[in-house]
Amino acid sequence: MTETTLFEPYELGSLTLANRVVMAPLTRNRAAAGLVPGPHAAEYYAQRASAGLIIAEATQVSPQAQGYQDTPGIYTPEQIAGWRAVTDAVHAKGGRIFLQIWHVGRVSHVDLQPGGAAPVAPSAIPAGTKTFVNNGFNDTSMPRALRLDEIPGIVADFRQAAANAIAAGFDGVEVHGANGYLLDQFAKDGANHRTDAYGGSVENRARLMVEVAKAVSAEIGAERTGIRISPVSPANGVSSSDPQAQFDYIVDQLNALGLVYLHVVEGATGGPRDVAPFDFASLRKRFSGTYIANNGYDLDLAKARLNANAADLVAFGRPFIANPDLVERLKSGAALAEMNPATLYGGGAEGYTDYPALSAA
Ligand code: 8OZ
């Protein structure tokens, strides 16, 4: 077996992580009334607390930020209290947990928007994708372009969500800048045809993501602020004519803010790693904080990338669904359980908290 640091501790800002395996954020659509984390959420995350770091599922910064049925929020006192039960349960097991904070932009449906309004986006260009709403997959709605005077409110919503996450006991937050949601929509020119300070040039398209990262880190500290990006992912209908220039610039700006980590979806989200040519080593070089690599990793690739110093931490997503003790299984070379796609989104404990650890199987 190749030598590896994967199971060795790591200093992330002021936190000591027990190992370098990260649980990636995973949408499970199991929030309860009021979009409060559901009744099994604390147990689900506590079962996975042997990860060096858990990044809890994408969570709305405001009602307008929602794009899928039954995804949780972090903007009401009830939601903060619900998340407190989760962070307490994870911390009681010695785990560390960040919250991914999220605005979906155009990846939404009028039935999920306040007052049945159109979802908001950089420009009035449809995502052309589907969302889970009304108990099925339905086409996303036609968005409207955000007015310039609405943008400070979006930044303020992220800032308040970060403060709320800390109030709920999270060790930090991850700004969701990936996968074709609002901040990625602004960054990529296929979705952003604006002619004001938030569209056009590389600098202008980066502006919203950088302003959000700056506001969040000013609110809770850069050592508690991470961000996720997906430079070449076509997720949710985005496309970019200049991903290398765009994301080299964005990462330079994020580096200047001193963010604690950069979490990179390398390739098409949940798909091929080689979807388009891109030099991820360029991002690694530009960012002096922690680099978390994600997308299609298995044990061998994780070891290889850590040994090559191409990453500091490796995030696993889908393998964590059916393997609550993923760290122990990777360490011992045990077989991994397969998840049941039928219970991925929505429902209760089935397919959520009933996947056993090996020690219990
Ligand atoms: C799968 C289903 C719904 C949302 C992402 C938050 O891709 C998501 C997501 C994934 O980042």
Tab-separated table of C-alpha atoms and ligand atoms in Angstrom:
chain	number	residue	atom	x	y	z
A	1	MET	CA	0.000	0.000	0.000
A	2	THR	CA	1.332	3.447	-0.973
A	3	GLU	CA	2.264	5.741	1.898
A	4	THR	CA	-0.405	8.382	2.398
A	5	THR	CA	-1.154	11.417	4.553
A	6	LEU	CA	-4.903	10.968	3.884
A	7	PHE	CA	-5.536	9.658	7.386
A	8	GLU	CA	-3.236	12.096	9.169
A	9	PRO	CA	-4.425	15.253	10.963
A	10	TYR	CA	-4.466	18.592	9.191
A	11	GLU	CA	-4.553	22.182	10.477
A	12	LEU	CA	-7.320	24.140	8.739
A	13	GLY	CA	-7.111	27.710	10.023
A	14	SER	CA	-7.380	27.326	13.792
A	15	LEU	CA	-9.093	23.909	13.541
A	16	THR	CA	-7.390	20.539	13.751
A	17	LEU	CA	-9.015	18.036	11.402
A	18	ALA	CA	-8.577	14.359	12.304
A	19	ASN	CA	-7.809	13.426	8.690
A	20	ARG	CA	-7.857	14.817	5.145
A	21	VAL	CA	-11.108	13.247	4.008
A	22	VAL	CA	-13.856	15.846	3.528
A	23	MET	CA	-17.561	15.062	3.194
A	24	ALA	CA	-18.701	17.176	0.239
A	25	PRO	CA	-22.018	19.056	0.476
A	26	LEU	CA	-24.900	16.814	-0.625
A	27	THR	CA	-28.449	17.973	-1.336
A	28	ARG	CA	-30.953	15.525	0.198
A	29	ASN	CA	-34.268	17.494	0.154
A	30	ARG	CA	-35.350	16.403	3.617
A	31	ALA	CA	-35.986	19.715	5.374
A	32	ALA	CA	-39.080	19.946	7.585
A	33	ALA	CA	-41.740	22.686	7.741
A	34	GLY	CA	-40.203	26.152	7.695
A	35	LEU	CA	-37.241	24.662	5.796
A	36	VAL	CA	-35.706	23.687	9.123
A	37	PRO	CA	-33.239	20.755	9.019
A	38	GLY	CA	-35.349	17.597	9.203
A	39	PRO	CA	-35.828	15.256	12.169
A	40	HIS	CA	-33.013	12.888	11.116
A	41	ALA	CA	-30.437	15.487	10.044
A	42	ALA	CA	-28.497	15.548	13.324
A	43	GLU	CA	-28.179	11.752	13.346
A	44	TYR	CA	-27.223	11.678	9.631
A	45	TYR	CA	-24.381	14.143	10.058
A	46	ALA	CA	-23.235	12.672	13.404
A	47	GLN	CA	-22.967	9.247	11.727
A	48	ARG	CA	-20.477	10.840	9.303
A	49	ALA	CA	-18.472	12.779	11.927
A	50	SER	CA	-15.298	10.727	11.387
A	51	ALA	CA	-14.720	12.769	8.223
A	52	GLY	CA	-11.946	15.284	8.851
A	53	LEU	CA	-14.447	17.962	7.828
A	54	ILE	CA	-18.136	17.817	6.942
A	55	ILE	CA	-19.450	20.476	4.596
A	56	ALA	CA	-23.186	20.430	5.245
A	57	GLU	CA	-25.588	20.572	2.303
A	58	ALA	CA	-26.304	23.698	0.278
A	59	THR	CA	-28.544	25.954	2.371
A	60	GLN	CA	-30.504	29.027	1.239
A	61	VAL	CA	-29.423	32.479	2.368
A	62	SER	CA	-32.962	33.852	1.806
A	63	PRO	CA	-36.388	32.703	0.548
A	64	GLN	CA	-35.502	33.931	-2.962
A	65	ALA	CA	-32.350	31.768	-2.893
A	66	GLN	CA	-34.339	28.509	-3.002
A	67	GLY	CA	-34.484	26.379	-6.133
A	68	TYR	CA	-35.544	22.930	-4.994
A	69	GLN	CA	-38.276	21.523	-2.811
A	70	ASP	CA	-37.437	20.898	0.864
A	71	THR	CA	-33.880	22.245	0.925
A	72	PRO	CA	-33.009	23.948	4.214
A	73	GLY	CA	-32.462	27.633	4.976
A	74	ILE	CA	-30.342	29.634	7.410
A	75	TYR	CA	-32.332	32.885	7.618
A	76	THR	CA	-34.914	32.294	10.400
A	77	PRO	CA	-34.487	31.726	14.169
A	78	GLU	CA	-36.117	28.286	13.777
A	79	GLN	CA	-33.625	27.276	11.078
A	80	ILE	CA	-30.710	28.450	13.230
A	81	ALA	CA	-32.042	26.395	16.150
A	82	GLY	CA	-32.486	23.368	13.877
A	83	TRP	CA	-28.916	23.622	12.647
A	84	ARG	CA	-27.695	23.988	16.251
A	85	ALA	CA	-28.916	20.442	16.936
A	86	VAL	CA	-26.843	19.258	13.956
A	87	THR	CA	-23.620	21.045	14.915
A	88	ASP	CA	-23.955	19.918	18.557
A	89	ALA	CA	-24.373	16.279	17.462
A	90	VAL	CA	-21.322	16.441	15.165
A	91	HIS	CA	-19.166	18.204	17.734
A	92	ALA	CA	-20.174	15.664	20.416
A	93	LYS	CA	-18.579	13.015	18.179
A	94	GLY	CA	-15.405	15.092	17.709
A	95	GLY	CA	-16.272	16.167	14.166
A	96	ARG	CA	-15.868	19.506	12.388
A	97	ILE	CA	-18.610	21.028	10.263
A	98	PHE	CA	-18.962	23.975	7.856
A	99	LEU	CA	-22.212	25.049	6.195
A	100	GLN	CA	-22.470	25.645	2.454
A	101	ILE	CA	-24.426	28.870	1.886
A	102	TRP	CA	-26.322	29.146	-1.375
A	103	HIS	CA	-28.340	31.279	-3.763
A	104	VAL	CA	-29.617	29.307	-6.766
A	105	GLY	CA	-30.272	32.311	-9.011
A	106	ARG	CA	-32.113	31.151	-12.138
A	107	VAL	CA	-32.153	27.451	-11.157
A	108	SER	CA	-35.574	27.748	-9.570
A	109	HIS	CA	-39.282	27.612	-10.196
A	110	VAL	CA	-42.001	30.206	-9.615
A	111	ASP	CA	-43.739	27.795	-7.219
A	112	LEU	CA	-40.733	28.061	-4.871
A	113	GLN	CA	-40.318	31.830	-5.113
A	114	PRO	CA	-41.873	34.368	-2.726
A	115	GLY	CA	-45.174	35.543	-4.225
A	116	GLY	CA	-44.722	33.218	-7.209
A	117	ALA	CA	-42.241	35.703	-8.698
A	118	ALA	CA	-39.709	34.907	-11.423
A	119	PRO	CA	-36.357	33.604	-10.168
A	120	VAL	CA	-33.510	36.130	-10.394
A	121	ALA	CA	-30.376	35.875	-12.520
A	122	PRO	CA	-27.618	38.035	-14.005
A	123	SER	CA	-29.618	38.139	-17.253
A	124	ALA	CA	-33.038	36.958	-18.423
A	125	ILE	CA	-31.641	33.746	-19.925
A	126	PRO	CA	-33.257	30.450	-18.900
A	127	ALA	CA	-31.114	27.745	-17.324
A	128	GLY	CA	-32.754	25.129	-19.534
A	129	THR	CA	-32.533	22.559	-16.783
A	130	LYS	CA	-34.873	20.780	-14.406
A	131	THR	CA	-35.459	21.212	-10.711
A	132	PHE	CA	-37.142	19.029	-8.112
A	133	VAL	CA	-40.409	20.808	-7.279
A	134	ASN	CA	-44.026	19.720	-6.722
A	135	ASN	CA	-42.725	16.193	-6.031
A	136	GLY	CA	-41.128	15.725	-9.417
A	137	PHE	CA	-38.513	17.038	-11.833
A	138	ASN	CA	-39.887	20.071	-13.672
A	139	ASP	CA	-38.421	22.708	-15.991
A	140	THR	CA	-36.865	25.717	-14.272
A	141	SER	CA	-38.769	28.976	-14.800
A	142	MET	CA	-37.822	31.946	-16.976
A	143	PRO	CA	-35.717	34.262	-14.778
A	144	ARG	CA	-35.558	38.046	-14.700
A	145	ALA	CA	-32.307	40.039	-14.601
A	146	LEU	CA	-31.386	41.473	-11.213
A	147	ARG	CA	-31.429	45.283	-11.110
A	148	LEU	CA	-28.135	46.880	-10.126
A	149	ASP	CA	-29.766	48.247	-6.966
A	150	GLU	CA	-30.721	44.720	-5.829
A	151	ILE	CA	-27.170	43.385	-5.790
A	152	PRO	CA	-26.116	44.834	-2.408
A	153	GLY	CA	-29.084	42.980	-0.877
A	154	ILE	CA	-27.798	39.660	-2.237
A	155	VAL	CA	-24.367	40.330	-0.712
A	156	ALA	CA	-26.030	41.284	2.586
A	157	ASP	CA	-28.054	38.043	2.563
A	158	PHE	CA	-24.856	35.978	2.273
A	159	ARG	CA	-23.256	38.039	5.034
A	160	GLN	CA	-26.211	37.533	7.390
A	161	ALA	CA	-26.392	33.818	6.549
A	162	ALA	CA	-22.729	33.466	7.538
A	163	ALA	CA	-23.376	35.203	10.855
A	164	ASN	CA	-26.381	32.923	11.388
A	165	ALA	CA	-24.287	29.829	10.625
A	166	ILE	CA	-21.786	30.821	13.300
A	167	ALA	CA	-24.702	31.445	15.696
A	168	ALA	CA	-25.855	27.888	14.884
A	169	GLY	CA	-22.478	26.511	15.950
A	170	PHE	CA	-20.825	25.858	12.585
A	171	ASP	CA	-17.021	25.959	12.498
A	172	GLY	CA	-17.210	28.041	9.310
A	173	VAL	CA	-19.037	28.467	6.019
A	174	GLU	CA	-18.446	27.583	2.400
A	175	VAL	CA	-19.730	30.103	-0.145
A	176	HIS	CA	-21.356	28.160	-2.996
A	177	GLY	CA	-19.695	29.637	-6.061
A	178	ALA	CA	-20.082	26.485	-8.171
A	179	ASN	CA	-22.412	24.322	-10.243
A	180	GLY	CA	-24.306	26.931	-12.224
A	181	TYR	CA	-25.927	28.709	-9.285
A	182	LEU	CA	-26.092	32.494	-8.875
A	183	LEU	CA	-22.410	33.330	-8.313
A	184	ASP	CA	-21.295	30.948	-11.085
A	185	GLN	CA	-24.003	32.414	-13.368
A	186	PHE	CA	-22.425	35.836	-12.935
A	187	ALA	CA	-18.904	34.474	-13.536
A	188	LYS	CA	-19.697	32.663	-16.794
A	189	ASP	CA	-20.549	34.608	-19.928
A	190	GLY	CA	-23.082	32.087	-21.244
A	191	ALA	CA	-25.423	33.189	-18.433
A	192	ASN	CA	-24.248	36.775	-17.959
A	193	HIS	CA	-24.943	39.311	-20.719
A	194	ARG	CA	-24.940	42.352	-18.407
A	195	THR	CA	-23.439	45.632	-19.546
A	196	ASP	CA	-23.013	47.186	-16.093
A	197	ALA	CA	-20.212	46.723	-13.509
A	198	TYR	CA	-21.243	43.048	-13.026
A	199	GLY	CA	-20.959	41.899	-16.658
A	200	GLY	CA	-18.643	41.963	-19.641
A	201	SER	CA	-14.998	41.769	-18.563
A	202	VAL	CA	-13.392	39.031	-16.487
A	203	GLU	CA	-13.142	41.540	-13.618
A	204	ASN	CA	-16.800	42.528	-13.828
A	205	ARG	CA	-18.080	38.943	-13.983
A	206	ALA	CA	-15.970	38.060	-10.939
A	207	ARG	CA	-17.290	41.022	-8.971
A	208	LEU	CA	-20.309	39.444	-7.242
A	209	MET	CA	-18.467	36.285	-6.154
A	210	VAL	CA	-15.581	38.351	-4.785
A	211	GLU	CA	-17.902	40.840	-3.039
A	212	VAL	CA	-19.753	37.969	-1.364
A	213	ALA	CA	-16.501	36.319	-0.240
A	214	LYS	CA	-15.281	39.655	1.089
A	215	ALA	CA	-18.492	40.387	3.011
A	216	VAL	CA	-18.634	36.892	4.504
A	217	SER	CA	-14.986	36.914	5.564
A	218	ALA	CA	-15.381	40.410	7.050
A	219	GLU	CA	-18.346	39.105	9.044
A	220	ILE	CA	-16.986	35.807	10.411
A	221	GLY	CA	-13.246	35.914	9.653
A	222	ALA	CA	-11.311	34.661	6.634
A	223	GLU	CA	-10.064	31.690	8.690
A	224	ARG	CA	-13.682	30.471	8.811
A	225	THR	CA	-14.559	31.246	5.184
A	226	GLY	CA	-14.099	28.770	2.348
A	227	ILE	CA	-15.488	28.795	-1.182
A	228	ARG	CA	-16.383	26.220	-3.821
A	229	ILE	CA	-15.919	26.787	-7.541
A	230	SER	CA	-16.406	24.622	-10.670
A	231	PRO	CA	-14.522	26.395	-13.488
A	232	VAL	CA	-15.359	24.021	-16.355
A	233	SER	CA	-18.540	22.385	-15.115
A	234	PRO	CA	-21.547	22.797	-17.414
A	235	ALA	CA	-23.836	22.067	-14.456
A	236	ASN	CA	-27.247	23.714	-14.707
A	237	GLY	CA	-26.660	25.091	-18.180
A	238	VAL	CA	-23.717	27.441	-17.648
A	239	SER	CA	-20.903	27.876	-20.163
A	240	SER	CA	-17.787	30.002	-20.281
A	241	SER	CA	-15.716	31.158	-23.229
A	242	ASP	CA	-12.655	31.845	-21.035
A	243	PRO	CA	-12.667	29.657	-17.914
A	244	GLN	CA	-8.893	29.747	-17.350
A	245	ALA	CA	-8.625	33.555	-17.463
A	246	GLN	CA	-11.845	33.908	-15.455
A	247	PHE	CA	-10.934	31.548	-12.650
A	248	ASP	CA	-7.239	32.463	-12.495
A	249	TYR	CA	-8.454	36.021	-11.839
A	250	ILE	CA	-11.135	34.954	-9.333
A	251	VAL	CA	-8.663	32.833	-7.388
A	252	ASP	CA	-6.149	35.707	-7.255
A	253	GLN	CA	-8.874	37.880	-5.740
A	254	LEU	CA	-9.966	35.193	-3.264
A	255	ASN	CA	-6.355	34.598	-2.284
A	256	ALA	CA	-5.949	38.294	-1.486
A	257	LEU	CA	-8.849	37.948	0.970
A	258	GLY	CA	-6.991	35.162	2.805
A	259	LEU	CA	-9.849	32.656	2.609
A	260	VAL	CA	-9.130	29.467	4.526
A	261	TYR	CA	-9.880	27.106	1.658
A	262	LEU	CA	-10.584	26.807	-2.036
A	263	HIS	CA	-12.779	23.808	-2.895
A	264	VAL	CA	-12.569	22.920	-6.577
A	265	VAL	CA	-14.896	20.689	-8.581
A	266	GLU	CA	-12.369	19.390	-11.087
A	267	GLY	CA	-14.347	18.723	-14.264
A	268	ALA	CA	-18.068	18.262	-14.859
A	269	THR	CA	-19.901	18.064	-11.525
A	270	GLY	CA	-20.578	14.395	-10.828
A	271	GLY	CA	-19.283	13.588	-14.325
A	272	PRO	CA	-16.054	13.334	-16.301
A	273	ARG	CA	-12.965	14.992	-14.845
A	274	ASP	CA	-11.639	15.769	-18.343
A	275	VAL	CA	-14.721	17.530	-19.722
A	276	ALA	CA	-12.632	20.491	-20.983
A	277	PRO	CA	-8.961	21.460	-20.936
A	278	PHE	CA	-8.131	23.372	-17.757
A	279	ASP	CA	-5.001	23.820	-15.675
A	280	PHE	CA	-6.131	23.197	-12.100
A	281	ALA	CA	-2.493	23.384	-10.949
A	282	SER	CA	-2.662	27.076	-11.852
A	283	LEU	CA	-5.379	27.573	-9.215
A	284	ARG	CA	-3.438	25.523	-6.678
A	285	LYS	CA	-0.363	27.741	-7.302
A	286	ARG	CA	-2.289	31.000	-7.001
A	287	PHE	CA	-4.003	30.119	-3.714
A	288	SER	CA	-1.895	30.039	-0.578
A	289	GLY	CA	-4.625	28.570	1.672
A	290	THR	CA	-5.912	25.011	1.729
A	291	TYR	CA	-6.880	23.412	-1.607
A	292	ILE	CA	-9.718	20.871	-1.417
A	293	ALA	CA	-9.973	18.695	-4.504
A	294	ASN	CA	-13.291	17.143	-5.525
A	295	ASN	CA	-15.005	15.160	-8.253
A	296	GLY	CA	-14.786	11.483	-8.977
A	297	TYR	CA	-12.108	10.729	-6.395
A	298	ASP	CA	-11.431	7.214	-5.149
A	299	LEU	CA	-8.776	6.081	-2.689
A	300	ASP	CA	-6.014	5.686	-5.275
A	301	LEU	CA	-6.586	9.051	-6.923
A	302	ALA	CA	-6.833	10.751	-3.517
A	303	LYS	CA	-3.501	9.289	-2.434
A	304	ALA	CA	-1.864	10.145	-5.745
A	305	ARG	CA	-3.037	13.772	-5.684
A	306	LEU	CA	-1.988	14.284	-2.049
A	307	ASN	CA	1.407	12.689	-2.719
A	308	ALA	CA	1.888	14.947	-5.754
A	309	ASN	CA	1.017	17.935	-3.528
A	310	ALA	CA	-1.806	18.754	-5.951
A	311	ALA	CA	-4.263	19.042	-3.024
A	312	ASP	CA	-4.299	19.312	0.781
A	313	LEU	CA	-7.691	17.673	1.376
A	314	VAL	CA	-9.958	15.509	-0.795
A	315	ALA	CA	-13.760	15.812	-0.769
A	316	PHE	CA	-15.891	12.730	-1.415
A	317	GLY	CA	-19.571	13.220	-2.170
A	318	ARG	CA	-21.707	10.282	-3.253
A	319	PRO	CA	-19.570	7.645	-1.443
A	320	PHE	CA	-20.607	9.257	1.860
A	321	ILE	CA	-24.290	8.598	1.199
A	322	ALA	CA	-24.157	4.800	1.704
A	323	ASN	CA	-20.943	4.741	3.760
A	324	PRO	CA	-21.269	6.751	6.966
A	325	ASP	CA	-17.893	5.306	8.044
A	326	LEU	CA	-16.222	6.093	4.721
A	327	VAL	CA	-12.959	7.085	6.429
A	328	GLU	CA	-12.669	3.740	8.210
A	329	ARG	CA	-13.535	1.825	5.038
A	330	LEU	CA	-10.946	3.683	2.966
A	331	LYS	CA	-8.387	3.107	5.682
A	332	SER	CA	-9.012	-0.630	5.945
A	333	GLY	CA	-9.571	-1.204	2.245
A	334	ALA	CA	-13.096	-2.482	2.897
A	335	ALA	CA	-15.642	-2.598	0.092
A	336	LEU	CA	-17.901	0.412	-0.308
A	337	ALA	CA	-21.675	0.090	-0.181
A	338	GLU	CA	-23.712	1.349	-3.148
A	339	MET	CA	-26.334	4.017	-2.609
A	340	ASN	CA	-29.940	3.591	-3.672
A	341	PRO	CA	-30.757	6.403	-6.153
A	342	ALA	CA	-34.480	6.066	-5.358
A	343	THR	CA	-33.981	7.449	-1.846
A	344	LEU	CA	-31.452	10.150	-2.721
A	345	TYR	CA	-33.836	13.133	-2.695
A	346	GLY	CA	-36.686	13.528	-0.234
A	347	GLY	CA	-38.315	11.111	2.154
A	348	GLY	CA	-37.312	10.222	5.686
A	349	ALA	CA	-34.818	7.953	7.417
A	350	GLU	CA	-34.835	5.369	4.638
A	351	GLY	CA	-31.782	5.847	2.435
A	352	TYR	CA	-30.576	8.550	4.823
A	353	THR	CA	-29.704	7.293	8.310
A	354	ASP	CA	-30.218	3.558	7.736
A	355	TYR	CA	-26.980	2.815	5.864
A	356	PRO	CA	-24.992	0.883	8.496
A	357	ALA	CA	-21.371	1.331	9.443
A	358	LEU	CA	-19.262	-1.810	8.912
A	359	SER	CA	-18.871	-2.225	12.633
A	360	ALA	CA	-22.667	-2.421	12.942
A	361	ALA	CA	-23.419	-4.404	9.782
B	1	8OZ	C1	-27.962	17.973	-6.652
B	1	8OZ	C2	-29.308	18.280	-6.576
B	1	8OZ	C3	-29.687	19.538	-6.180
B	1	8OZ	C4	-28.742	20.491	-5.867
B	1	8OZ	C5	-25.107	21.340	-6.353
B	1	8OZ	C6	-26.556	22.024	-4.570
B	1	8OZ	O1	-24.968	20.737	-7.417
B	1	8OZ	C7	-26.368	21.210	-5.584
B	1	8OZ	C8	-27.383	20.182	-5.946
B	1	8OZ	C9	-27.016	18.910	-6.341
B	1	8OZ	O2	-24.211	22.071	-5.912
